[in-house]
Amino acid sequence: MNATDKSAGLPMKAGDREDRMKLKQAVDAAIAKLLEKGVEIPDPFSIHLGADVDPDHISGGVKIHPGCRIYGAGTVISNGSIIGREGPVTVENCRLGPSVELKGGYFKDSVFLEKANMASGAHVREGCILEEQAGGAHCVGLKQTILFPFVTLGSLINFCDCLMAGGTSRKDHSEVGSSFIHFNFTPEGDKTTPSLIGDVPRGVMLNQPPIFLGGQGGIVGPVRLGFGNVVAAGTILRDDVLDDNKLITGKTPGGKIIDLARGAYPRLGRILENNLIYIANLLALEQWYIHVRQGFFLRGQFGPLIYRGAMENLAGAMAERLKRLETMAGKVAESADSGFPGSAAPARAELGRNIPEVIDIFNTEAASLVAHEIRDPFLSELQACAPSGSGNYIDCIQALPASVSGMGTRWLERI
């Protein structure tokens, strides 16, 4: 009788068995190589290492607890990282900087910088970047999310399609309260809903007051929110608050039943504006990574690989946002063609015609030419503080005089 492939319920040929044996031997050899280089694996027989994982991209100072699965040719795990302390972890094509802790859950196509952490039950999907010391408690869902240093998420949170900044340390950090939701999918089936909580030009300087989003609340994207703002617990934020240092309390809309107008897209101008500003912030962040962060990455273990992963995620984030914007513009144009009432129909058709031109504006080459007369003096001052990216990134940025950090902010604001 032939052996059976239990996963498929089909007879397994001799050649298939040989391939399986070779694969098992290769994986076992990779685990043995990790043990030899000092990776701490208390139960080597309980972990699964994909055949595409490069053992040379896992540091000797890593600990992998039982029940973990690690896949992907792009996976990098740096010194001091701990995987699976609270429960099984699946890592797929993620780049982990030094001392990252993923305590339990699923992590795919994301980047975690030094001392970032996520607790058990996490579900972190593609396009995420968690910068230094950012993290979340148990049962947090992220996708296409960027958290600046120190940003902390509570438990039971869905926080996809956001960029959040603010705070100066682990004791003075932006925070999202437990049971918070970013509503990022509309009844029309659109995801032109990214929310900018803080901003890139000021946020990267790590000198802004923290933002607090109270628990049992939410944001109906796309929303923009200034630094230092506190959104009271239970509030559903539906409007932008661009001023800083405000206390925001929401009110529940009055109950009613009215006819549903499909394709109406109320406040379309605001939706467009917030999407374009979000994409521009991503472009500014990409320039910051190219000109400022790159030097700090390149001097560390696996730094070039982690930098490449961050740049890929930023490019992917921009592509995602532009794709969603183009899709919505097409729907808006269709509504105009189908006889949308009122004077707005010509503008809707115009949006559909011109969206390719809008998309073409957002490219790295164009951004690199913007405000170089501000950028270059700023980079010279930064180089004096941190030659060739030496020193700790956070310490160097926070040590910049206000006049210098202000110059950097003006450069990024021009973008």
PDB file of C-alpha atoms in Angstrom, residues 125-404:
ATOM      1  CA  ARG A 125      -1.155  42.066   9.183  1.00  0.00           C
ATOM      2  CA  GLU A 126       0.638  43.599   6.244  1.00  0.00           C
ATOM      3  CA  GLY A 127       1.827  47.174   5.986  1.00  0.00           C
ATOM      4  CA  CYS A 128       2.447  47.894   9.683  1.00  0.00           C
ATOM      5  CA  ILE A 129       5.440  49.667  11.202  1.00  0.00           C
ATOM      6  CA  LEU A 130       5.767  49.836  14.982  1.00  0.00           C
ATOM      7  CA  GLU A 131       8.614  52.178  15.804  1.00  0.00           C
ATOM      8  CA  GLU A 132      10.731  52.107  18.964  1.00  0.00           C
ATOM      9  CA  GLN A 133       8.922  51.113  22.178  1.00  0.00           C
ATOM     10  CA  ALA A 134       5.480  51.177  20.542  1.00  0.00           C
ATOM     11  CA  GLY A 135       3.157  48.325  21.382  1.00  0.00           C
ATOM     12  CA  GLY A 136      -0.150  46.949  22.490  1.00  0.00           C
ATOM     13  CA  ALA A 137      -1.838  44.802  25.142  1.00  0.00           C
ATOM     14  CA  HIS A 138      -3.824  41.650  24.356  1.00  0.00           C
ATOM     15  CA  CYS A 139      -6.141  41.133  21.380  1.00  0.00           C
ATOM     16  CA  VAL A 140      -5.115  44.067  19.174  1.00  0.00           C
ATOM     17  CA  GLY A 141      -5.780  44.018  15.427  1.00  0.00           C
ATOM     18  CA  LEU A 142      -3.631  46.128  13.084  1.00  0.00           C
ATOM     19  CA  LYS A 143      -3.242  46.432   9.309  1.00  0.00           C
ATOM     20  CA  GLN A 144      -1.681  49.288   7.335  1.00  0.00           C
ATOM     21  CA  THR A 145      -0.959  50.975  10.677  1.00  0.00           C
ATOM     22  CA  ILE A 146       2.071  53.078  11.635  1.00  0.00           C
ATOM     23  CA  LEU A 147       2.809  53.807  15.288  1.00  0.00           C
ATOM     24  CA  PHE A 148       5.532  56.308  16.178  1.00  0.00           C
ATOM     25  CA  PRO A 149       7.799  55.711  19.183  1.00  0.00           C
ATOM     26  CA  PHE A 150       6.150  55.129  22.563  1.00  0.00           C
ATOM     27  CA  VAL A 151       2.560  54.892  21.218  1.00  0.00           C
ATOM     28  CA  THR A 152       0.675  52.370  23.356  1.00  0.00           C
ATOM     29  CA  LEU A 153      -2.554  50.513  22.580  1.00  0.00           C
ATOM     30  CA  GLY A 154      -4.741  48.952  25.251  1.00  0.00           C
ATOM     31  CA  SER A 155      -6.655  45.673  24.940  1.00  0.00           C
ATOM     32  CA  LEU A 156      -9.405  44.567  22.560  1.00  0.00           C
ATOM     33  CA  ILE A 157      -8.647  47.178  19.913  1.00  0.00           C
ATOM     34  CA  ASN A 158      -9.119  47.310  16.139  1.00  0.00           C
ATOM     35  CA  PHE A 159      -6.860  50.046  14.800  1.00  0.00           C
ATOM     36  CA  CYS A 160      -6.310  49.502  11.069  1.00  0.00           C
ATOM     37  CA  ASP A 161      -5.455  52.232   8.523  1.00  0.00           C
ATOM     38  CA  CYS A 162      -4.056  54.777  11.000  1.00  0.00           C
ATOM     39  CA  LEU A 163      -0.893  56.726  11.638  1.00  0.00           C
ATOM     40  CA  MET A 164      -0.446  57.819  15.253  1.00  0.00           C
ATOM     41  CA  ALA A 165       2.288  60.007  16.754  1.00  0.00           C
ATOM     42  CA  GLY A 166       2.855  62.034  19.929  1.00  0.00           C
ATOM     43  CA  GLY A 167       4.637  61.677  23.223  1.00  0.00           C
ATOM     44  CA  THR A 168       8.228  61.952  24.378  1.00  0.00           C
ATOM     45  CA  SER A 169       8.895  58.769  26.397  1.00  0.00           C
ATOM     46  CA  ARG A 170       7.357  55.612  27.822  1.00  0.00           C
ATOM     47  CA  LYS A 171       6.054  57.732  30.710  1.00  0.00           C
ATOM     48  CA  ASP A 172       4.674  60.420  28.409  1.00  0.00           C
ATOM     49  CA  HIS A 173       3.156  58.538  25.474  1.00  0.00           C
ATOM     50  CA  SER A 174       0.158  58.675  23.176  1.00  0.00           C
ATOM     51  CA  GLU A 175      -2.341  56.016  24.153  1.00  0.00           C
ATOM     52  CA  VAL A 176      -5.464  54.301  22.851  1.00  0.00           C
ATOM     53  CA  GLY A 177      -7.852  53.018  25.510  1.00  0.00           C
ATOM     54  CA  SER A 178      -9.215  49.493  25.562  1.00  0.00           C
ATOM     55  CA  SER A 179     -12.136  48.486  23.325  1.00  0.00           C
ATOM     56  CA  PHE A 180     -11.409  51.287  20.849  1.00  0.00           C
ATOM     57  CA  ILE A 181     -12.271  50.898  17.152  1.00  0.00           C
ATOM     58  CA  HIS A 182     -11.120  52.783  14.099  1.00  0.00           C
ATOM     59  CA  PHE A 183     -14.063  52.395  11.725  1.00  0.00           C
ATOM     60  CA  ASN A 184     -12.283  52.015   8.399  1.00  0.00           C
ATOM     61  CA  PHE A 185     -14.883  50.482   6.096  1.00  0.00           C
ATOM     62  CA  THR A 186     -17.894  52.414   4.811  1.00  0.00           C
ATOM     63  CA  PRO A 187     -21.396  51.165   3.894  1.00  0.00           C
ATOM     64  CA  GLU A 188     -20.405  51.889   0.282  1.00  0.00           C
ATOM     65  CA  GLY A 189     -17.606  49.342   0.580  1.00  0.00           C
ATOM     66  CA  ASP A 190     -14.830  51.952   0.519  1.00  0.00           C
ATOM     67  CA  LYS A 191     -11.645  52.139   2.574  1.00  0.00           C
ATOM     68  CA  THR A 192     -10.744  55.727   1.762  1.00  0.00           C
ATOM     69  CA  THR A 193     -10.751  56.140   5.531  1.00  0.00           C
ATOM     70  CA  PRO A 194      -7.173  56.566   6.856  1.00  0.00           C
ATOM     71  CA  SER A 195      -6.939  58.664  10.002  1.00  0.00           C
ATOM     72  CA  LEU A 196      -3.985  60.884  10.877  1.00  0.00           C
ATOM     73  CA  ILE A 197      -3.618  61.130  14.646  1.00  0.00           C
ATOM     74  CA  GLY A 198      -0.934  63.752  15.048  1.00  0.00           C
ATOM     75  CA  ASP A 199       1.193  64.253  11.943  1.00  0.00           C
ATOM     76  CA  VAL A 200       4.571  63.358  10.468  1.00  0.00           C
ATOM     77  CA  PRO A 201       6.380  66.747  10.277  1.00  0.00           C
ATOM     78  CA  ARG A 202       6.004  67.452  13.995  1.00  0.00           C
ATOM     79  CA  GLY A 203       5.663  63.867  15.203  1.00  0.00           C
ATOM     80  CA  VAL A 204       9.073  62.651  14.001  1.00  0.00           C
ATOM     81  CA  MET A 205      10.777  65.210  16.252  1.00  0.00           C
ATOM     82  CA  LEU A 206       9.517  63.287  19.312  1.00  0.00           C
ATOM     83  CA  ASN A 207       8.796  66.504  21.177  1.00  0.00           C
ATOM     84  CA  GLN A 208       5.018  66.798  20.908  1.00  0.00           C
ATOM     85  CA  PRO A 209       2.476  66.285  23.715  1.00  0.00           C
ATOM     86  CA  PRO A 210       0.758  62.892  23.741  1.00  0.00           C
ATOM     87  CA  ILE A 211      -2.694  62.186  22.352  1.00  0.00           C
ATOM     88  CA  PHE A 212      -5.212  60.131  24.339  1.00  0.00           C
ATOM     89  CA  LEU A 213      -8.121  58.250  22.771  1.00  0.00           C
ATOM     90  CA  GLY A 214     -10.440  57.087  25.540  1.00  0.00           C
ATOM     91  CA  GLY A 215     -11.616  53.511  25.847  1.00  0.00           C
ATOM     92  CA  GLN A 216     -14.972  52.209  24.604  1.00  0.00           C
ATOM     93  CA  GLY A 217     -14.740  54.828  21.852  1.00  0.00           C
ATOM     94  CA  GLY A 218     -13.953  55.067  18.189  1.00  0.00           C
ATOM     95  CA  ILE A 219     -13.033  57.139  15.151  1.00  0.00           C
ATOM     96  CA  VAL A 220     -15.033  57.133  11.923  1.00  0.00           C
ATOM     97  CA  GLY A 221     -12.263  57.617   9.383  1.00  0.00           C
ATOM     98  CA  PRO A 222     -10.914  59.612   7.713  1.00  0.00           C
ATOM     99  CA  VAL A 223     -10.217  61.974  10.625  1.00  0.00           C
ATOM    100  CA  ARG A 224      -7.325  64.296  11.495  1.00  0.00           C
ATOM    101  CA  LEU A 225      -6.479  65.058  15.107  1.00  0.00           C
ATOM    102  CA  GLY A 226      -4.010  67.533  16.617  1.00  0.00           C
ATOM    103  CA  PHE A 227      -1.382  66.832  19.276  1.00  0.00           C
ATOM    104  CA  GLY A 228      -2.146  66.956  22.989  1.00  0.00           C
ATOM    105  CA  ASN A 229      -5.832  66.238  22.474  1.00  0.00           C
ATOM    106  CA  VAL A 230      -7.826  64.036  24.843  1.00  0.00           C
ATOM    107  CA  VAL A 231     -10.888  62.246  23.471  1.00  0.00           C
ATOM    108  CA  ALA A 232     -13.163  61.287  26.358  1.00  0.00           C
ATOM    109  CA  ALA A 233     -14.007  57.634  26.937  1.00  0.00           C
ATOM    110  CA  GLY A 234     -17.055  56.466  25.001  1.00  0.00           C
ATOM    111  CA  THR A 235     -16.750  59.175  22.351  1.00  0.00           C
ATOM    112  CA  ILE A 236     -17.160  58.331  18.671  1.00  0.00           C
ATOM    113  CA  LEU A 237     -15.128  60.955  16.814  1.00  0.00           C
ATOM    114  CA  ARG A 238     -16.571  61.817  13.391  1.00  0.00           C
ATOM    115  CA  ASP A 239     -14.989  65.204  12.724  1.00  0.00           C
ATOM    116  CA  ASP A 240     -11.478  66.625  12.489  1.00  0.00           C
ATOM    117  CA  VAL A 241     -10.013  68.471  15.458  1.00  0.00           C
ATOM    118  CA  LEU A 242      -6.945  70.229  14.055  1.00  0.00           C
ATOM    119  CA  ASP A 243      -6.282  72.382  17.122  1.00  0.00           C
ATOM    120  CA  ASP A 244      -3.946  71.064  19.821  1.00  0.00           C
ATOM    121  CA  ASN A 245      -4.568  70.471  23.536  1.00  0.00           C
ATOM    122  CA  LYS A 246      -8.338  70.136  23.498  1.00  0.00           C
ATOM    123  CA  LEU A 247     -10.695  67.927  25.520  1.00  0.00           C
ATOM    124  CA  ILE A 248     -13.204  66.350  23.156  1.00  0.00           C
ATOM    125  CA  THR A 249     -16.463  64.790  24.259  1.00  0.00           C
ATOM    126  CA  GLY A 250     -18.882  63.342  21.767  1.00  0.00           C
ATOM    127  CA  LYS A 251     -22.626  63.119  21.731  1.00  0.00           C
ATOM    128  CA  THR A 252     -24.707  60.213  20.496  1.00  0.00           C
ATOM    129  CA  PRO A 253     -26.702  61.096  17.374  1.00  0.00           C
ATOM    130  CA  GLY A 254     -30.446  61.182  17.838  1.00  0.00           C
ATOM    131  CA  GLY A 255     -32.311  58.079  16.706  1.00  0.00           C
ATOM    132  CA  LYS A 256     -34.065  58.216  13.334  1.00  0.00           C
ATOM    133  CA  ILE A 257     -34.909  56.162  10.274  1.00  0.00           C
ATOM    134  CA  ILE A 258     -34.494  57.813   6.887  1.00  0.00           C
ATOM    135  CA  ASP A 259     -34.098  56.711   3.286  1.00  0.00           C
ATOM    136  CA  LEU A 260     -30.586  55.508   2.412  1.00  0.00           C
ATOM    137  CA  ALA A 261     -29.052  57.368  -0.547  1.00  0.00           C
ATOM    138  CA  ARG A 262     -26.592  54.980  -2.173  1.00  0.00           C
ATOM    139  CA  GLY A 263     -23.594  56.706  -3.723  1.00  0.00           C
ATOM    140  CA  ALA A 264     -24.317  60.038  -2.060  1.00  0.00           C
ATOM    141  CA  TYR A 265     -20.825  60.416  -0.538  1.00  0.00           C
ATOM    142  CA  PRO A 266     -21.676  63.242   1.847  1.00  0.00           C
ATOM    143  CA  ARG A 267     -18.788  65.621   2.589  1.00  0.00           C
ATOM    144  CA  LEU A 268     -16.864  64.266  -0.378  1.00  0.00           C
ATOM    145  CA  GLY A 269     -14.489  67.252  -0.395  1.00  0.00           C
ATOM    146  CA  ARG A 270     -13.403  66.520   3.173  1.00  0.00           C
ATOM    147  CA  ILE A 271     -12.858  62.837   2.385  1.00  0.00           C
ATOM    148  CA  LEU A 272     -10.625  63.751  -0.549  1.00  0.00           C
ATOM    149  CA  GLU A 273      -8.691  66.350   1.425  1.00  0.00           C
ATOM    150  CA  ASN A 274      -7.993  64.022   4.344  1.00  0.00           C
ATOM    151  CA  ASN A 275      -6.867  61.203   2.039  1.00  0.00           C
ATOM    152  CA  LEU A 276      -4.501  63.463   0.100  1.00  0.00           C
ATOM    153  CA  ILE A 277      -3.019  64.891   3.303  1.00  0.00           C
ATOM    154  CA  TYR A 278      -2.559  61.377   4.710  1.00  0.00           C
ATOM    155  CA  ILE A 279      -0.728  60.242   1.566  1.00  0.00           C
ATOM    156  CA  ALA A 280       1.441  63.364   1.646  1.00  0.00           C
ATOM    157  CA  ASN A 281       2.372  62.554   5.241  1.00  0.00           C
ATOM    158  CA  LEU A 282       3.423  59.059   4.155  1.00  0.00           C
ATOM    159  CA  LEU A 283       5.582  60.629   1.445  1.00  0.00           C
ATOM    160  CA  ALA A 284       7.180  62.931   4.023  1.00  0.00           C
ATOM    161  CA  LEU A 285       7.832  59.963   6.322  1.00  0.00           C
ATOM    162  CA  GLU A 286       9.503  58.119   3.456  1.00  0.00           C
ATOM    163  CA  GLN A 287      11.861  61.076   2.929  1.00  0.00           C
ATOM    164  CA  TRP A 288      12.601  61.108   6.666  1.00  0.00           C
ATOM    165  CA  TYR A 289      13.547  57.435   6.507  1.00  0.00           C
ATOM    166  CA  ILE A 290      15.750  57.995   3.445  1.00  0.00           C
ATOM    167  CA  HIS A 291      17.638  61.042   4.700  1.00  0.00           C
ATOM    168  CA  VAL A 292      17.543  60.681   8.506  1.00  0.00           C
ATOM    169  CA  ARG A 293      16.707  57.195   9.742  1.00  0.00           C
ATOM    170  CA  GLN A 294      18.717  55.252   7.182  1.00  0.00           C
ATOM    171  CA  GLY A 295      22.070  55.999   8.824  1.00  0.00           C
ATOM    172  CA  PHE A 296      20.819  54.758  12.198  1.00  0.00           C
ATOM    173  CA  PHE A 297      19.553  51.532  10.622  1.00  0.00           C
ATOM    174  CA  LEU A 298      22.705  50.746   8.689  1.00  0.00           C
ATOM    175  CA  ARG A 299      25.011  50.602  11.697  1.00  0.00           C
ATOM    176  CA  GLY A 300      22.994  47.906  13.535  1.00  0.00           C
ATOM    177  CA  GLN A 301      22.774  44.145  13.179  1.00  0.00           C
ATOM    178  CA  PHE A 302      20.456  43.300  10.272  1.00  0.00           C
ATOM    179  CA  GLY A 303      19.932  47.053   9.933  1.00  0.00           C
ATOM    180  CA  PRO A 304      19.963  47.127   6.117  1.00  0.00           C
ATOM    181  CA  LEU A 305      17.373  44.330   5.992  1.00  0.00           C
ATOM    182  CA  ILE A 306      15.096  46.032   8.519  1.00  0.00           C
ATOM    183  CA  TYR A 307      15.461  49.376   6.724  1.00  0.00           C
ATOM    184  CA  ARG A 308      14.525  47.714   3.431  1.00  0.00           C
ATOM    185  CA  GLY A 309      11.449  46.206   5.058  1.00  0.00           C
ATOM    186  CA  ALA A 310      10.360  49.581   6.450  1.00  0.00           C
ATOM    187  CA  MET A 311      10.794  51.222   3.042  1.00  0.00           C
ATOM    188  CA  GLU A 312       8.804  48.452   1.372  1.00  0.00           C
ATOM    189  CA  ASN A 313       5.989  48.943   3.881  1.00  0.00           C
ATOM    190  CA  LEU A 314       5.938  52.701   3.342  1.00  0.00           C
ATOM    191  CA  ALA A 315       5.772  52.205  -0.417  1.00  0.00           C
ATOM    192  CA  GLY A 316       3.041  49.622   0.102  1.00  0.00           C
ATOM    193  CA  ALA A 317       1.099  51.973   2.368  1.00  0.00           C
ATOM    194  CA  MET A 318       1.149  54.701  -0.296  1.00  0.00           C
ATOM    195  CA  ALA A 319       0.111  52.223  -2.990  1.00  0.00           C
ATOM    196  CA  GLU A 320      -2.771  51.026  -0.802  1.00  0.00           C
ATOM    197  CA  ARG A 321      -4.056  54.520  -0.147  1.00  0.00           C
ATOM    198  CA  LEU A 322      -3.782  55.579  -3.810  1.00  0.00           C
ATOM    199  CA  LYS A 323      -5.557  52.412  -4.934  1.00  0.00           C
ATOM    200  CA  ARG A 324      -8.423  53.018  -2.488  1.00  0.00           C
ATOM    201  CA  LEU A 325      -8.683  56.655  -3.597  1.00  0.00           C
ATOM    202  CA  GLU A 326      -8.774  55.685  -7.273  1.00  0.00           C
ATOM    203  CA  THR A 327     -11.483  53.090  -6.603  1.00  0.00           C
ATOM    204  CA  MET A 328     -13.662  55.621  -4.791  1.00  0.00           C
ATOM    205  CA  ALA A 329     -13.157  58.231  -7.532  1.00  0.00           C
ATOM    206  CA  GLY A 330     -14.370  55.663 -10.059  1.00  0.00           C
ATOM    207  CA  LYS A 331     -17.525  55.019  -8.019  1.00  0.00           C
ATOM    208  CA  VAL A 332     -18.138  58.744  -7.658  1.00  0.00           C
ATOM    209  CA  ALA A 333     -17.782  59.233 -11.401  1.00  0.00           C
ATOM    210  CA  GLU A 334     -20.205  56.370 -12.049  1.00  0.00           C
ATOM    211  CA  SER A 335     -22.765  58.021  -9.807  1.00  0.00           C
ATOM    212  CA  ALA A 336     -22.462  61.196 -11.911  1.00  0.00           C
ATOM    213  CA  ASP A 337     -22.952  59.215 -15.119  1.00  0.00           C
ATOM    214  CA  SER A 338     -26.051  57.533 -13.694  1.00  0.00           C
ATOM    215  CA  GLY A 339     -27.766  60.871 -13.176  1.00  0.00           C
ATOM    216  CA  PHE A 340     -26.673  62.018  -9.716  1.00  0.00           C
ATOM    217  CA  PRO A 341     -29.005  64.913  -8.851  1.00  0.00           C
ATOM    218  CA  GLY A 342     -27.905  68.494  -8.304  1.00  0.00           C
ATOM    219  CA  SER A 343     -24.985  70.679  -9.268  1.00  0.00           C
ATOM    220  CA  ALA A 344     -22.362  68.284  -7.869  1.00  0.00           C
ATOM    221  CA  ALA A 345     -22.557  65.866 -10.817  1.00  0.00           C
ATOM    222  CA  PRO A 346     -20.054  67.736 -13.069  1.00  0.00           C
ATOM    223  CA  ALA A 347     -17.512  67.909 -10.248  1.00  0.00           C
ATOM    224  CA  ARG A 348     -17.927  64.173  -9.620  1.00  0.00           C
ATOM    225  CA  ALA A 349     -17.278  63.420 -13.276  1.00  0.00           C
ATOM    226  CA  GLU A 350     -14.254  65.723 -13.214  1.00  0.00           C
ATOM    227  CA  LEU A 351     -12.831  63.836 -10.243  1.00  0.00           C
ATOM    228  CA  GLY A 352     -13.097  60.568 -12.136  1.00  0.00           C
ATOM    229  CA  ARG A 353     -11.309  62.054 -15.154  1.00  0.00           C
ATOM    230  CA  ASN A 354      -8.499  63.695 -13.185  1.00  0.00           C
ATOM    231  CA  ILE A 355      -7.701  61.136 -10.512  1.00  0.00           C
ATOM    232  CA  PRO A 356      -4.790  59.639 -12.556  1.00  0.00           C
ATOM    233  CA  GLU A 357      -3.098  63.072 -12.551  1.00  0.00           C
ATOM    234  CA  VAL A 358      -3.608  63.359  -8.807  1.00  0.00           C
ATOM    235  CA  ILE A 359      -2.044  59.957  -8.222  1.00  0.00           C
ATOM    236  CA  ASP A 360       0.968  60.843 -10.365  1.00  0.00           C
ATOM    237  CA  ILE A 361       1.808  63.743  -8.036  1.00  0.00           C
ATOM    238  CA  PHE A 362       2.716  61.384  -5.215  1.00  0.00           C
ATOM    239  CA  ASN A 363       6.110  59.898  -6.030  1.00  0.00           C
ATOM    240  CA  THR A 364       9.444  59.635  -4.266  1.00  0.00           C
ATOM    241  CA  GLU A 365      11.413  61.414  -6.974  1.00  0.00           C
ATOM    242  CA  ALA A 366       9.224  64.511  -6.794  1.00  0.00           C
ATOM    243  CA  ALA A 367       9.317  64.552  -2.996  1.00  0.00           C
ATOM    244  CA  SER A 368      13.120  64.388  -2.992  1.00  0.00           C
ATOM    245  CA  LEU A 369      13.258  67.697  -4.892  1.00  0.00           C
ATOM    246  CA  VAL A 370      11.051  69.594  -2.448  1.00  0.00           C
ATOM    247  CA  ALA A 371      12.548  72.149  -0.050  1.00  0.00           C
ATOM    248  CA  HIS A 372      16.151  70.971  -0.392  1.00  0.00           C
ATOM    249  CA  GLU A 373      17.220  74.482   0.621  1.00  0.00           C
ATOM    250  CA  ILE A 374      15.721  73.701   4.058  1.00  0.00           C
ATOM    251  CA  ARG A 375      16.501  70.004   4.130  1.00  0.00           C
ATOM    252  CA  ASP A 376      20.236  70.238   3.466  1.00  0.00           C
ATOM    253  CA  PRO A 377      21.034  72.692   6.303  1.00  0.00           C
ATOM    254  CA  PHE A 378      18.879  70.588   8.628  1.00  0.00           C
ATOM    255  CA  LEU A 379      20.795  67.440   7.675  1.00  0.00           C
ATOM    256  CA  SER A 380      24.082  69.250   8.249  1.00  0.00           C
ATOM    257  CA  GLU A 381      22.989  70.197  11.764  1.00  0.00           C
ATOM    258  CA  LEU A 382      21.812  66.633  12.389  1.00  0.00           C
ATOM    259  CA  GLN A 383      25.147  65.281  11.174  1.00  0.00           C
ATOM    260  CA  ALA A 384      26.921  67.472  13.721  1.00  0.00           C
ATOM    261  CA  CYS A 385      24.782  65.918  16.473  1.00  0.00           C
ATOM    262  CA  ALA A 386      24.947  62.330  15.174  1.00  0.00           C
ATOM    263  CA  PRO A 387      27.748  61.692  12.655  1.00  0.00           C
ATOM    264  CA  SER A 388      26.739  58.960  10.191  1.00  0.00           C
ATOM    265  CA  GLY A 389      23.781  57.922  12.332  1.00  0.00           C
ATOM    266  CA  SER A 390      25.898  57.171  15.391  1.00  0.00           C
ATOM    267  CA  GLY A 391      24.296  57.073  18.802  1.00  0.00           C
ATOM    268  CA  ASN A 392      20.752  56.189  19.786  1.00  0.00           C
ATOM    269  CA  TYR A 393      18.116  57.448  17.325  1.00  0.00           C
ATOM    270  CA  ILE A 394      15.663  58.704  19.930  1.00  0.00           C
ATOM    271  CA  ASP A 395      18.352  60.413  22.034  1.00  0.00           C
ATOM    272  CA  CYS A 396      19.826  62.140  18.977  1.00  0.00           C
ATOM    273  CA  ILE A 397      16.501  63.461  17.679  1.00  0.00           C
ATOM    274  CA  GLN A 398      15.367  64.664  21.096  1.00  0.00           C
ATOM    275  CA  ALA A 399      18.724  66.390  21.652  1.00  0.00           C
ATOM    276  CA  LEU A 400      18.258  68.645  18.622  1.00  0.00           C
ATOM    277  CA  PRO A 401      17.860  72.334  19.510  1.00  0.00           C
ATOM    278  CA  ALA A 402      14.385  73.712  18.882  1.00  0.00           C
ATOM    279  CA  SER A 403      15.676  75.799  15.985  1.00  0.00           C
ATOM    280  CA  VAL A 404      17.027  72.689  14.260  1.00  0.00           C
TER     281      VAL A 404
END
